[in-house]
Coordinates of C-alpha atoms and ligand atoms in Angstrom, one line a residue:
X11 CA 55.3 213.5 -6.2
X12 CA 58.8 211.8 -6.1
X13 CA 61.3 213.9 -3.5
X14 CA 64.3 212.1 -5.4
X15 CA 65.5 209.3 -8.1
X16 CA 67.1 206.8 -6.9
X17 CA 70.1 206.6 -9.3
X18 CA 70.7 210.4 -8.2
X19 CA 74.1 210.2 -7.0
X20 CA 75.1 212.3 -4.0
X21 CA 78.6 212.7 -2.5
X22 CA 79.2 209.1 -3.4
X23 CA 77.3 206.1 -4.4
X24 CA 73.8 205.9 -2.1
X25 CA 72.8 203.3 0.4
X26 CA 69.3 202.4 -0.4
X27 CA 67.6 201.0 2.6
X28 CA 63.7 199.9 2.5
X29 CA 62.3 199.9 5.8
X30 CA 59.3 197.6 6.4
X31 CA 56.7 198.7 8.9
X32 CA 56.6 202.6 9.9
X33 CA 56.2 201.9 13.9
X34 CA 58.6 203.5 16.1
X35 CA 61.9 200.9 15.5
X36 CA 61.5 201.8 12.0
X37 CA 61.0 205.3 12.6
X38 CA 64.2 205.3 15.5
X39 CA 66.5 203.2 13.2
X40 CA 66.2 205.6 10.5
X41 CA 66.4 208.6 12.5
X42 CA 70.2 207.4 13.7
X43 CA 70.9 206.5 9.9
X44 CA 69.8 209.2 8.0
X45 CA 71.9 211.5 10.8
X46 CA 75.5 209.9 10.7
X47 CA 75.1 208.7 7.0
X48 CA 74.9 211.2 4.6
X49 CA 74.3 208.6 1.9
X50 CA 71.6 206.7 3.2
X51 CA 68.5 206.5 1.2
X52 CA 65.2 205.2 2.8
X53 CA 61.6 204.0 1.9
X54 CA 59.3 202.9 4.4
X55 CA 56.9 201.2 3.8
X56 CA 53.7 200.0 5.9
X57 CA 50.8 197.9 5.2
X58 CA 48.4 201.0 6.6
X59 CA 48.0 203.7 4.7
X60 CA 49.0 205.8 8.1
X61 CA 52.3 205.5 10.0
X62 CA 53.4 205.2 13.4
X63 CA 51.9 201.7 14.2
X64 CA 51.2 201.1 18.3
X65 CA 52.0 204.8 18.9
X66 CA 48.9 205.4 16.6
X67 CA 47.0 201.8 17.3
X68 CA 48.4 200.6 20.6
X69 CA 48.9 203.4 23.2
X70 CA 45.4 204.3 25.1
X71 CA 44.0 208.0 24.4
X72 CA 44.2 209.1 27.4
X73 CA 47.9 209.2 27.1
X74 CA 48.1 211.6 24.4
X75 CA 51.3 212.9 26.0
X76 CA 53.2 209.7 25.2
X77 CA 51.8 209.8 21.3
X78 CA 54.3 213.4 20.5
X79 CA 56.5 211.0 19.0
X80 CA 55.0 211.1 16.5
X81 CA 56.2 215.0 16.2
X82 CA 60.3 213.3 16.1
X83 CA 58.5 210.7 13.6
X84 CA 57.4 213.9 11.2
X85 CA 60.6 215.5 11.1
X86 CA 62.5 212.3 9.9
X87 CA 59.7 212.0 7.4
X88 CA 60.9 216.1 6.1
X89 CA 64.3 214.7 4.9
X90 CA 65.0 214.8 1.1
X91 CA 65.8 211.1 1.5
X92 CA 63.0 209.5 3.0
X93 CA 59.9 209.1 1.6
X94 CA 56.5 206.7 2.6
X95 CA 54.8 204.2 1.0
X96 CA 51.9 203.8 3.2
X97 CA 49.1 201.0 1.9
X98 CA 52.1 198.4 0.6
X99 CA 52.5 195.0 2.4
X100 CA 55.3 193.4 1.8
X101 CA 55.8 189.4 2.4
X102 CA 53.1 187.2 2.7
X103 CA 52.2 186.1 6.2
X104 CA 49.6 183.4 6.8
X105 CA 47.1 183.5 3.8
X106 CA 47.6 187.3 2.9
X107 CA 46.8 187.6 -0.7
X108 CA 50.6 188.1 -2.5
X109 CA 48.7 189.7 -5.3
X110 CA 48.2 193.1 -3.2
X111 CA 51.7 193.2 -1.7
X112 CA 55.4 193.0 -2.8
X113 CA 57.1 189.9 -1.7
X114 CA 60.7 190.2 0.1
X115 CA 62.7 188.4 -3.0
X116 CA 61.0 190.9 -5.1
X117 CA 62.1 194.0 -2.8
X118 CA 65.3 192.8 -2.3
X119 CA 66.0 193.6 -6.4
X120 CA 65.6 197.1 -5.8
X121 CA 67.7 198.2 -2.3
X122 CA 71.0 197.5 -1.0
X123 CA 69.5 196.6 2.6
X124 CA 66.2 196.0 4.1
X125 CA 65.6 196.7 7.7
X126 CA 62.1 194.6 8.9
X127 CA 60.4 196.3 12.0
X128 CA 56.8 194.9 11.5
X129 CA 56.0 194.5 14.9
X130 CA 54.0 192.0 16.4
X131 CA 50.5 191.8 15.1
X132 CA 48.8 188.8 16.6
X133 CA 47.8 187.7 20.1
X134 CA 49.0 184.5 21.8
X135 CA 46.1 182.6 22.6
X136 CA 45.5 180.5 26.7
X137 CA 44.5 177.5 24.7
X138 CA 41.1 176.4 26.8
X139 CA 37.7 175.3 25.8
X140 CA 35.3 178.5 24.8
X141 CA 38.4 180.7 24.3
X142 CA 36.1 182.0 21.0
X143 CA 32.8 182.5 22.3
X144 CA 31.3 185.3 21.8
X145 CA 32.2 187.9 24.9
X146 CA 36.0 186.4 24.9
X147 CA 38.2 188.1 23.1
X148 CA 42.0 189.6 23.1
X149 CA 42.8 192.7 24.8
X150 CA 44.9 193.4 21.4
X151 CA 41.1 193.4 19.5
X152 CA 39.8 195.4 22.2
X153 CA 42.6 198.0 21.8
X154 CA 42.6 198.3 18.3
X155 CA 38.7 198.0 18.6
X156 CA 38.9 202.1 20.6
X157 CA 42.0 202.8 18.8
X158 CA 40.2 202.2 15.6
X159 CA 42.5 199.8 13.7
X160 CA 40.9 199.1 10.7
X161 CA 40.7 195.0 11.4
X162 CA 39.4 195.3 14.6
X163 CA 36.6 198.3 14.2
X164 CA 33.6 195.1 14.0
X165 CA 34.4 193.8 17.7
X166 CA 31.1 193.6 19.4
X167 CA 31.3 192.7 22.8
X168 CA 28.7 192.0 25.8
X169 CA 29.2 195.4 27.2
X170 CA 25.7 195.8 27.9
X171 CA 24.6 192.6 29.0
X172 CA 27.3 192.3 32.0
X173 CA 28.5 194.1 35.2
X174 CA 31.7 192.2 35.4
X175 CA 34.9 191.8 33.3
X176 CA 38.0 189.5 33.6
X177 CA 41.5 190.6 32.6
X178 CA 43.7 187.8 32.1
X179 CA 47.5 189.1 32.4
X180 CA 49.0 191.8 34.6
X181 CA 51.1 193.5 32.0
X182 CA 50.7 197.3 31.0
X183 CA 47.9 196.6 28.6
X184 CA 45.9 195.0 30.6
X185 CA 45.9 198.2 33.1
X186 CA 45.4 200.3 30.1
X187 CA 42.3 198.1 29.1
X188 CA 40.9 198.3 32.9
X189 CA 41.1 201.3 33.0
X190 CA 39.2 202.3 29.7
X191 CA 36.5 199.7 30.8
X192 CA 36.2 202.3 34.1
X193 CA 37.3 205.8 33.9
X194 CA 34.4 208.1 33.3
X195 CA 32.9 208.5 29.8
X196 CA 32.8 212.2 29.6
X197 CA 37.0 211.4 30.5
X198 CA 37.3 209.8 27.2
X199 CA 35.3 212.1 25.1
X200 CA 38.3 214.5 25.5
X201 CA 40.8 211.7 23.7
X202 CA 40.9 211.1 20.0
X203 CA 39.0 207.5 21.3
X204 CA 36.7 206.5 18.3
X205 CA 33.4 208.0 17.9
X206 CA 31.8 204.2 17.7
X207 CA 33.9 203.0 20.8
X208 CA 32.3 205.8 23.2
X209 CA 29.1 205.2 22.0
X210 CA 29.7 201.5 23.2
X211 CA 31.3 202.4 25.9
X212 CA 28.8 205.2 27.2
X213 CA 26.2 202.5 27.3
X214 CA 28.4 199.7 29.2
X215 CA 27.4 198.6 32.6
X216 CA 30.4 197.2 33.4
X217 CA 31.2 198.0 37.2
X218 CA 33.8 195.3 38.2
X219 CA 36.8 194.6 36.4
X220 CA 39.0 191.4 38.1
X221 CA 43.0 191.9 36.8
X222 CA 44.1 188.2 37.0
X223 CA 47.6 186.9 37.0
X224 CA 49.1 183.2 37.6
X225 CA 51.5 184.4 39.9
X226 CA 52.2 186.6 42.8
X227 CA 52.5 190.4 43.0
X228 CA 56.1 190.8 42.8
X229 CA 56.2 188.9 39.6
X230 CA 53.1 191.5 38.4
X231 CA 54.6 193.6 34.9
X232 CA 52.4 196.5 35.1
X233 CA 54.7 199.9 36.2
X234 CA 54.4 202.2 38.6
X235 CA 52.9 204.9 36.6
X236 CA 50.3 203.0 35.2
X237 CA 49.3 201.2 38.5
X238 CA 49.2 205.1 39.8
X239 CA 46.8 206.0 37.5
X240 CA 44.4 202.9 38.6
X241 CA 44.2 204.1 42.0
X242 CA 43.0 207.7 41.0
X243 CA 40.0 206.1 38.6
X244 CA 37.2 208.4 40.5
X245 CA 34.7 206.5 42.0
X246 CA 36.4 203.2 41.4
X247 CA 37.4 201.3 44.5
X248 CA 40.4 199.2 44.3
X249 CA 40.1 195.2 46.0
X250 CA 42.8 192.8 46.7
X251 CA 44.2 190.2 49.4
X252 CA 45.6 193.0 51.1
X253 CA 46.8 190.8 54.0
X254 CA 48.9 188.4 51.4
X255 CA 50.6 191.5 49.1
X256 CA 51.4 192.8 52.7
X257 CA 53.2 189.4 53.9
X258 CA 54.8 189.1 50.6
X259 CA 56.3 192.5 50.9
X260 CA 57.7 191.7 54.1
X261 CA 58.8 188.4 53.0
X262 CA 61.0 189.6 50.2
X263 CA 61.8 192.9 52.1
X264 CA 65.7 192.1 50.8
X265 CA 64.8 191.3 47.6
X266 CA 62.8 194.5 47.4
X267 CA 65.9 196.7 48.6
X268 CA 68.2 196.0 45.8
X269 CA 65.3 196.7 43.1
X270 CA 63.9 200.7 44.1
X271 CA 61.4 200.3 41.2
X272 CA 59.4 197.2 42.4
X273 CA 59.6 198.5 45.8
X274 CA 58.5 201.7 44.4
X275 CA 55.5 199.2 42.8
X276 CA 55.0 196.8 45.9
X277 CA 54.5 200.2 48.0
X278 CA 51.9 201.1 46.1
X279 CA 50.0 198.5 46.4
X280 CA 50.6 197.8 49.7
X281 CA 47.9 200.4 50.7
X282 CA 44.4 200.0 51.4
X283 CA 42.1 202.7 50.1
X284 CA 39.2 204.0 51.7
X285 CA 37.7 205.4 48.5
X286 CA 33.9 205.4 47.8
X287 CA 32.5 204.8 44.4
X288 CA 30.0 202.0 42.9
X289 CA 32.5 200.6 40.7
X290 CA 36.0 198.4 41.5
X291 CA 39.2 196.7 40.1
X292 CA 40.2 193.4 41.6
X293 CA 44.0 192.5 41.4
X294 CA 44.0 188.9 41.8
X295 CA 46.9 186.8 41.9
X296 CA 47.9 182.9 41.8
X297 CA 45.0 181.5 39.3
X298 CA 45.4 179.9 36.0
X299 CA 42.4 180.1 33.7
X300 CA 41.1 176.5 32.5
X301 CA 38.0 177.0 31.1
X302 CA 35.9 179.7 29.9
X303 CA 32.4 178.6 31.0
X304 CA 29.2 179.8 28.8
X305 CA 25.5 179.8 28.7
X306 CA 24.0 179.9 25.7
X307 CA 27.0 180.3 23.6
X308 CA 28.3 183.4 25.5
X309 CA 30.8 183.9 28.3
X310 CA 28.7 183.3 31.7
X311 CA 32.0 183.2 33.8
X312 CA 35.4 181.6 34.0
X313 CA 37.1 178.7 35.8
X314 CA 40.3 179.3 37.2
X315 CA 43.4 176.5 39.1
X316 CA 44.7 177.9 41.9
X317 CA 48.4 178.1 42.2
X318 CA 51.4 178.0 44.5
X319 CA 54.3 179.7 44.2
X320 CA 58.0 177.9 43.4
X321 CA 61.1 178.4 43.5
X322 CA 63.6 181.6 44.5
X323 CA 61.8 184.8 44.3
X324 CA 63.2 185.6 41.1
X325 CA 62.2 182.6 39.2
X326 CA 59.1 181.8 41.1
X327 CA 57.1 179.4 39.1
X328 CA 53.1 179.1 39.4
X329 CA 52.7 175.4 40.4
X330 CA 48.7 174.5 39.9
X331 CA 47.2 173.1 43.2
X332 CA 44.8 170.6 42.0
X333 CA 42.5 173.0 43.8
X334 CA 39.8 174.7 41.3
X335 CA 37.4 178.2 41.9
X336 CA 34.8 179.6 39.5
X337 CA 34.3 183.6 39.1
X338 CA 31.1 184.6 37.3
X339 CA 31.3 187.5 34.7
X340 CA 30.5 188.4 30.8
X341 CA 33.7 189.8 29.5
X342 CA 37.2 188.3 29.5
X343 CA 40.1 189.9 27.6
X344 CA 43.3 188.2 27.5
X345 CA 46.1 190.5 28.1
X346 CA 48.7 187.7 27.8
X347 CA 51.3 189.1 24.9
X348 CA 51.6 190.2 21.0
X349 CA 53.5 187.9 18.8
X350 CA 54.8 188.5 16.0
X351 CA 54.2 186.4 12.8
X352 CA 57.0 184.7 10.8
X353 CA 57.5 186.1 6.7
X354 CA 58.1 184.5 3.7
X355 CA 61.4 184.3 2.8
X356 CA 63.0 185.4 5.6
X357 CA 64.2 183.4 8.9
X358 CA 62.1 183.0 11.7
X359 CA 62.0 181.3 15.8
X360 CA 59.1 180.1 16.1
X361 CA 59.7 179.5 19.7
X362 CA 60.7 182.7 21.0
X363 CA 58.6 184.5 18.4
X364 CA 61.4 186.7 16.9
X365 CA 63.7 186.7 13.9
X366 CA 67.1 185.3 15.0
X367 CA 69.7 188.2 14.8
X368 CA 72.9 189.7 16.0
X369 CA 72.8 193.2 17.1
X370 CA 70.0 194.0 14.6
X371 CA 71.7 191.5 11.7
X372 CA 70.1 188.1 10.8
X373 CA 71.1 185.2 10.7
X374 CA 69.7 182.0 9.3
X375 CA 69.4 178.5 10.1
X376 CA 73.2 177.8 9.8
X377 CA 73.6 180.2 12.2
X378 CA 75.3 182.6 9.1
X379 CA 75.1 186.2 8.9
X380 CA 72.4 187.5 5.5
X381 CA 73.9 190.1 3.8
X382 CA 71.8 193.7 4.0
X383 CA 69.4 191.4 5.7
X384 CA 68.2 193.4 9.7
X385 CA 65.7 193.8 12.0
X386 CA 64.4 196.0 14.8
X387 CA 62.0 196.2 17.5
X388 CA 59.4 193.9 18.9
X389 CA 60.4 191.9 16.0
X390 CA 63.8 191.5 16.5
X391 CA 63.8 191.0 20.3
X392 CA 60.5 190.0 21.4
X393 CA 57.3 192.0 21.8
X394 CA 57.8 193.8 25.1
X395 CA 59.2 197.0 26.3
X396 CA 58.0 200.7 26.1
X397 CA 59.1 203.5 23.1
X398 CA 62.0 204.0 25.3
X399 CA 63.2 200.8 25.1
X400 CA 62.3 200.2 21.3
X401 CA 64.5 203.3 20.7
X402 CA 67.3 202.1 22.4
X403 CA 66.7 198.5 20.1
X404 CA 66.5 200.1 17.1
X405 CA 70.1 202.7 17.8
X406 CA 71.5 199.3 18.5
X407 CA 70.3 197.7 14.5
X408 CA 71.3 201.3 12.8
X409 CA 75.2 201.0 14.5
X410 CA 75.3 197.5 13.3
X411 CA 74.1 198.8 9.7
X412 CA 76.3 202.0 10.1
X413 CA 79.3 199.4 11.1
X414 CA 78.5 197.3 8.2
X415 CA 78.7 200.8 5.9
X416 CA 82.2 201.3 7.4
X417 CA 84.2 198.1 6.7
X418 CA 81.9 197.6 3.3
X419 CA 80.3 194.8 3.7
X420 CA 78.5 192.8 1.3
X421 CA 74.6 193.7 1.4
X422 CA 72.6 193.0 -1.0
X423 CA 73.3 192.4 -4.7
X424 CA 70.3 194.4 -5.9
X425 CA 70.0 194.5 -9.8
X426 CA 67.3 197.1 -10.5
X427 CA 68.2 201.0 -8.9
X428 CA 65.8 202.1 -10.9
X429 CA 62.4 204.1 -9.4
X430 CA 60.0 203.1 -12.4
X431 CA 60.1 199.3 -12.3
X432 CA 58.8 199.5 -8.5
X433 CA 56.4 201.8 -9.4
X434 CA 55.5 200.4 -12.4
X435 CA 54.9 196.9 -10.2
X436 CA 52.9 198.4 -7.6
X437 CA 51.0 199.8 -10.4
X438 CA 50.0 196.1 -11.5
X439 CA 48.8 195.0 -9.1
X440 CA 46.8 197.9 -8.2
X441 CA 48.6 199.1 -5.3
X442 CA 47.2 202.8 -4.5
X443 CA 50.6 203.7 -2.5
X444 CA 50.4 206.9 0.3
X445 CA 53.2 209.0 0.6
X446 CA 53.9 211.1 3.9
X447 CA 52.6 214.1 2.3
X448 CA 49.3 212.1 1.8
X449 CA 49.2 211.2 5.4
X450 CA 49.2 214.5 6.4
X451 CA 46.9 215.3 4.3
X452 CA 44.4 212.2 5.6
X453 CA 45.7 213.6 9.7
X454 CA 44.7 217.2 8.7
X455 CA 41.1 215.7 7.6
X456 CA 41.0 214.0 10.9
X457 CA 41.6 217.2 12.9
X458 CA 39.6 218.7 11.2
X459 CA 36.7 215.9 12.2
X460 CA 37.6 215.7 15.7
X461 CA 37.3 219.7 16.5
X462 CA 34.0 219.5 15.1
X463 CA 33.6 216.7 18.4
X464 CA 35.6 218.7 20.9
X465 CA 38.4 216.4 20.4
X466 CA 41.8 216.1 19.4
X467 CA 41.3 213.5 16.3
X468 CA 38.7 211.9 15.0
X469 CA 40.2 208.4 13.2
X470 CA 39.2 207.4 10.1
X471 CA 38.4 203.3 10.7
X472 CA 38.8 202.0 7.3
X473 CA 41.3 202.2 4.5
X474 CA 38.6 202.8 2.1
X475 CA 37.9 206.3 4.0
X476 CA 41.4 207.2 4.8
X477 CA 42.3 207.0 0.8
X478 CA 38.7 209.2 -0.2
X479 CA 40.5 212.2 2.0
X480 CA 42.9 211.8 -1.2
X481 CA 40.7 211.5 -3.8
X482 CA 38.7 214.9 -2.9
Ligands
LIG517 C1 48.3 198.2 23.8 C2 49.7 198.8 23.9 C3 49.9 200.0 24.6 C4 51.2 200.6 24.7 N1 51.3 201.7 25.4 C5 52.6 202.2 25.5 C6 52.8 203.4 26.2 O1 51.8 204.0 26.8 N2 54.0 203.9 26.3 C7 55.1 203.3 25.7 O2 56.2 203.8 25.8 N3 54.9 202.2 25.0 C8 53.7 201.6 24.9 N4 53.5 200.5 24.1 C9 54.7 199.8 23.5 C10 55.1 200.4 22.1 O3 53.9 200.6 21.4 C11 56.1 199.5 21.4 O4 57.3 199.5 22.2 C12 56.4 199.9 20.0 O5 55.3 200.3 19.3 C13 57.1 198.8 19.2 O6 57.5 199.3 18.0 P1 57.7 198.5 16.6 O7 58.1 199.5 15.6 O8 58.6 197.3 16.9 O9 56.3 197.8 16.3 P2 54.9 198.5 15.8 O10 54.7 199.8 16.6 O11 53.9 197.4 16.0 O12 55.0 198.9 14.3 C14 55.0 197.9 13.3 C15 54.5 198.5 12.0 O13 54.7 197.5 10.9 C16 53.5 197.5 10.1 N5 53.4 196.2 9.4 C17 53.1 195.0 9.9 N6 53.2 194.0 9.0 C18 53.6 194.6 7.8 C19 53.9 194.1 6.5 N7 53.7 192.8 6.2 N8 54.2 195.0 5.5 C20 54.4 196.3 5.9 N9 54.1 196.8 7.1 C21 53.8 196.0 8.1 C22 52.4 197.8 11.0 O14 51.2 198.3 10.3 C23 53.0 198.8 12.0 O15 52.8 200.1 11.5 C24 52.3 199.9 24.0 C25 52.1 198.7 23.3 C26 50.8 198.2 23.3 C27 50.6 196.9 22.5

């Protein structure tokens, strides 16, 4: 059901934006646009079928609190000029098949602007032997694994056969994916984890879980709230160099006074616990990974340099030793960034993993603003930083846009206003489109299936099931 043409005129002519990828920058940027432009147009389209990207597929489930975006997500999608096209990719990326999605030069016949907030979809990889053996995987599989992303709901891992896990990176995620490996099952029941990751997880005999970084503590990423939650695991004892985090403290104590949040951090951890429990969380610092040793074509353990640090506290570099130390375990999950993948037809730095831009607008090769051409989010500045700070990104693209509105400039020179040619194209190439009314309808179905288990949601893990709710 269509909520509006777009040929109908309202005040004065309409700015037709398409928004690709439904995550919160796309969501954010079109919040701000649809508010202080009164004729601003959107579709937003997503590869999914469901919106709201890491807030749905990232964020752990036991931090439903930080998923009610998703409310301020809703109420952009009730205005009369927004609508969703869930299950439409747009651009090909590595080998996607073009067939099933709508490349950009095609798009770019039918809207006056394009704003590209896809996120950041793959993992970077360490680059050692046996990086790809079975019980070695990405903490961005793992996390879409319980968050039951579609791609990743096939992960099997060792969980069974092992007591020990590695976690390379000491980011955010790789807390969140600790902490899942060790807080309590009957915890987790009461998220909307998937059914098929508690299972999995109710049978793991994972005790120990080693969070690895190449540097030292005060160069750790993980926040304060996060590393709070690790302490209270129950039953879950938490091991470190206590001696050495202590020394560092002191060290840097004037360092630390000028930043209250890392001192905030580096108090934290500078306490030893006396907590009881058969289960524990190692933070270890100054060890690069080298080599993922196996046994029988699985992870048997891992081999690790062992670092200095370099330099002023502030760019301290991990500077290998020569000197090498072997951990046994069955897991490893590298927690060591997203990255975002370059598109067709659109600019891309391939070094810094972003699409070159100016306040949201991009720029190509010769360094020249593209007309109607902008991006948002982890795309646009890199994949790191919280909701919060994606917000803040994406108010920052929508005033460049809004700016642009002002003093007219040239955007795109769309030829075709006209509704029925897109349709008619996703039509041919069989492209089953799902509007926001339709996700609703797919999130009622899964609230309905998660009271039935005493939980908030249960997900539906594969596109297949998610369009059947429609079909009924
Ligand atoms: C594991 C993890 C946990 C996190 N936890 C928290 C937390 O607790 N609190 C917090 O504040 N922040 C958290 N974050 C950060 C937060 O998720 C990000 O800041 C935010 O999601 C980035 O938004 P985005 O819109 O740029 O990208 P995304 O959220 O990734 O959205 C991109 C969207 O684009 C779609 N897309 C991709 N390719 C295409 C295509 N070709 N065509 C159409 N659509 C496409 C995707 O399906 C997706 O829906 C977490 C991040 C991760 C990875």
């Amino acid at each position: 059901m269509l909520k509006r043409t777009l040929t109908t005129a309202a005040t004065s002519k309409p700015f037709r934006l398409a928004v690709v990828g439904s995550g919160p920058a796309g969501f954010y940027t079109s919040h701000k646009l649809l508010k202080e432009s009164p004729t601003t147009q959107i579709d937003m389209f997503d590869s999914l079928p469901v919106p709201h990207g890491l807030v749905r597929y990232g964020v752990a489930p036991d931090h439903p609190e930080v998923k009610n975006v998703m409310t301020t997500f809703d109420k952009v999608a009730e205005d009369e000029r927004f609508r969703f096209f869930g299950n439409v990719t747009i651009g090909k990326q590595n080998d996607d098949n073009i067939s099933k999605s709508i490349a950009v030069h095609e798009l770019q016949r039918y809207y006056d602007a394009i704003l590209f907030s896809y996120g950041a979809s793959e993992d970077r990889q360490l680059g050692i032997p046996n990086e790809d053996v079975y019980g070695s995987s990405s903490a961005r599989t793992f996390v879409g694994w319980y968050n039951g992303l579609p791609r990743d709901r096939d992960l099997k891992l060792p969980l069974e056969d092992t007591d020990t896990a590695v976690v390379i990176g000491q980011g955010n995620v790789a807390l969140d994916v600790a902490r899942v490996l060790l807080s309590p099952i009957d915890e987790l029941r009461k998220t909307d984890m998937t059914e098929y990751a508690l299972e999995a997880l109710s049978k793991s005999r994972i005790k120990h879980v080693h969070v690895v970084g190449r540097r030292g503590p005060l160069q750790a990423a993980f926040t304060a709230k996060e590393l709070r939650e690790q302490l209270k695991l129950p039953g879950v004892q938490f091991r470190a160099d206590h001696t050495w985090i202590h020394d560092q403290i002191q060290q840097h104590s004037d360092y630390l006074a000028k930043r209250r949040p890392l001192k905030r951090l580096m108090a934290l951890l500078d306490q030893e616990q006396n907590k009881q429990g058969d289960k524990s969380w190692h933070l270890q610092f100054l060890r690069s990974p080298v080599e993922i040793l196996t046994n029988n074509d699985r992870v048997a353990g891992i081999r690790y340099e062992i670092n200095r640090l370099e330099g002023p506290v502030e760019k301290s570099r991990a500077v290998g030793t020569g000197e090498y130390e072997t951990q046994e375990c069955g897991l490893v999950l590298r927690s060591i960034g997203y990255k975002s993948l370059a598109m067709d037809g659109l600019p891309f730095d391939v070094q810094q993993g972003l699409i070159p831009n100016l306040y949201g607008k991009m720029i190509d090769h010769e360094q020249n603003e593209m007309p109607g051409m902008y991006t948002a989010g982890w795309l646009k500045r890199g994949p790191t930083g919280v909701i919060v700070s994606t917000m803040s990104d994406a108010y920052e693209t929508a005033d460049t846009i809004l700016a642009d509105l002002r003093k007219d400039a040239p955007m795109l020179s769309s030829q075709n206003h006209a509704d029925d040619d897109l349709f008619q194209l996703m039509y041919q190439r069989q492209i089953r489109h799902v509007s926001y009314d339709d996700w609703k309808r797919i999130e009622a179905a899964e609230f309905q299936a998660g009271a039935k288990l005493g939980k908030p949601r249960e997900k539906f893990t594969t596109v297949e099931h998610m369009l059947d709710v429609l079909n009924r």
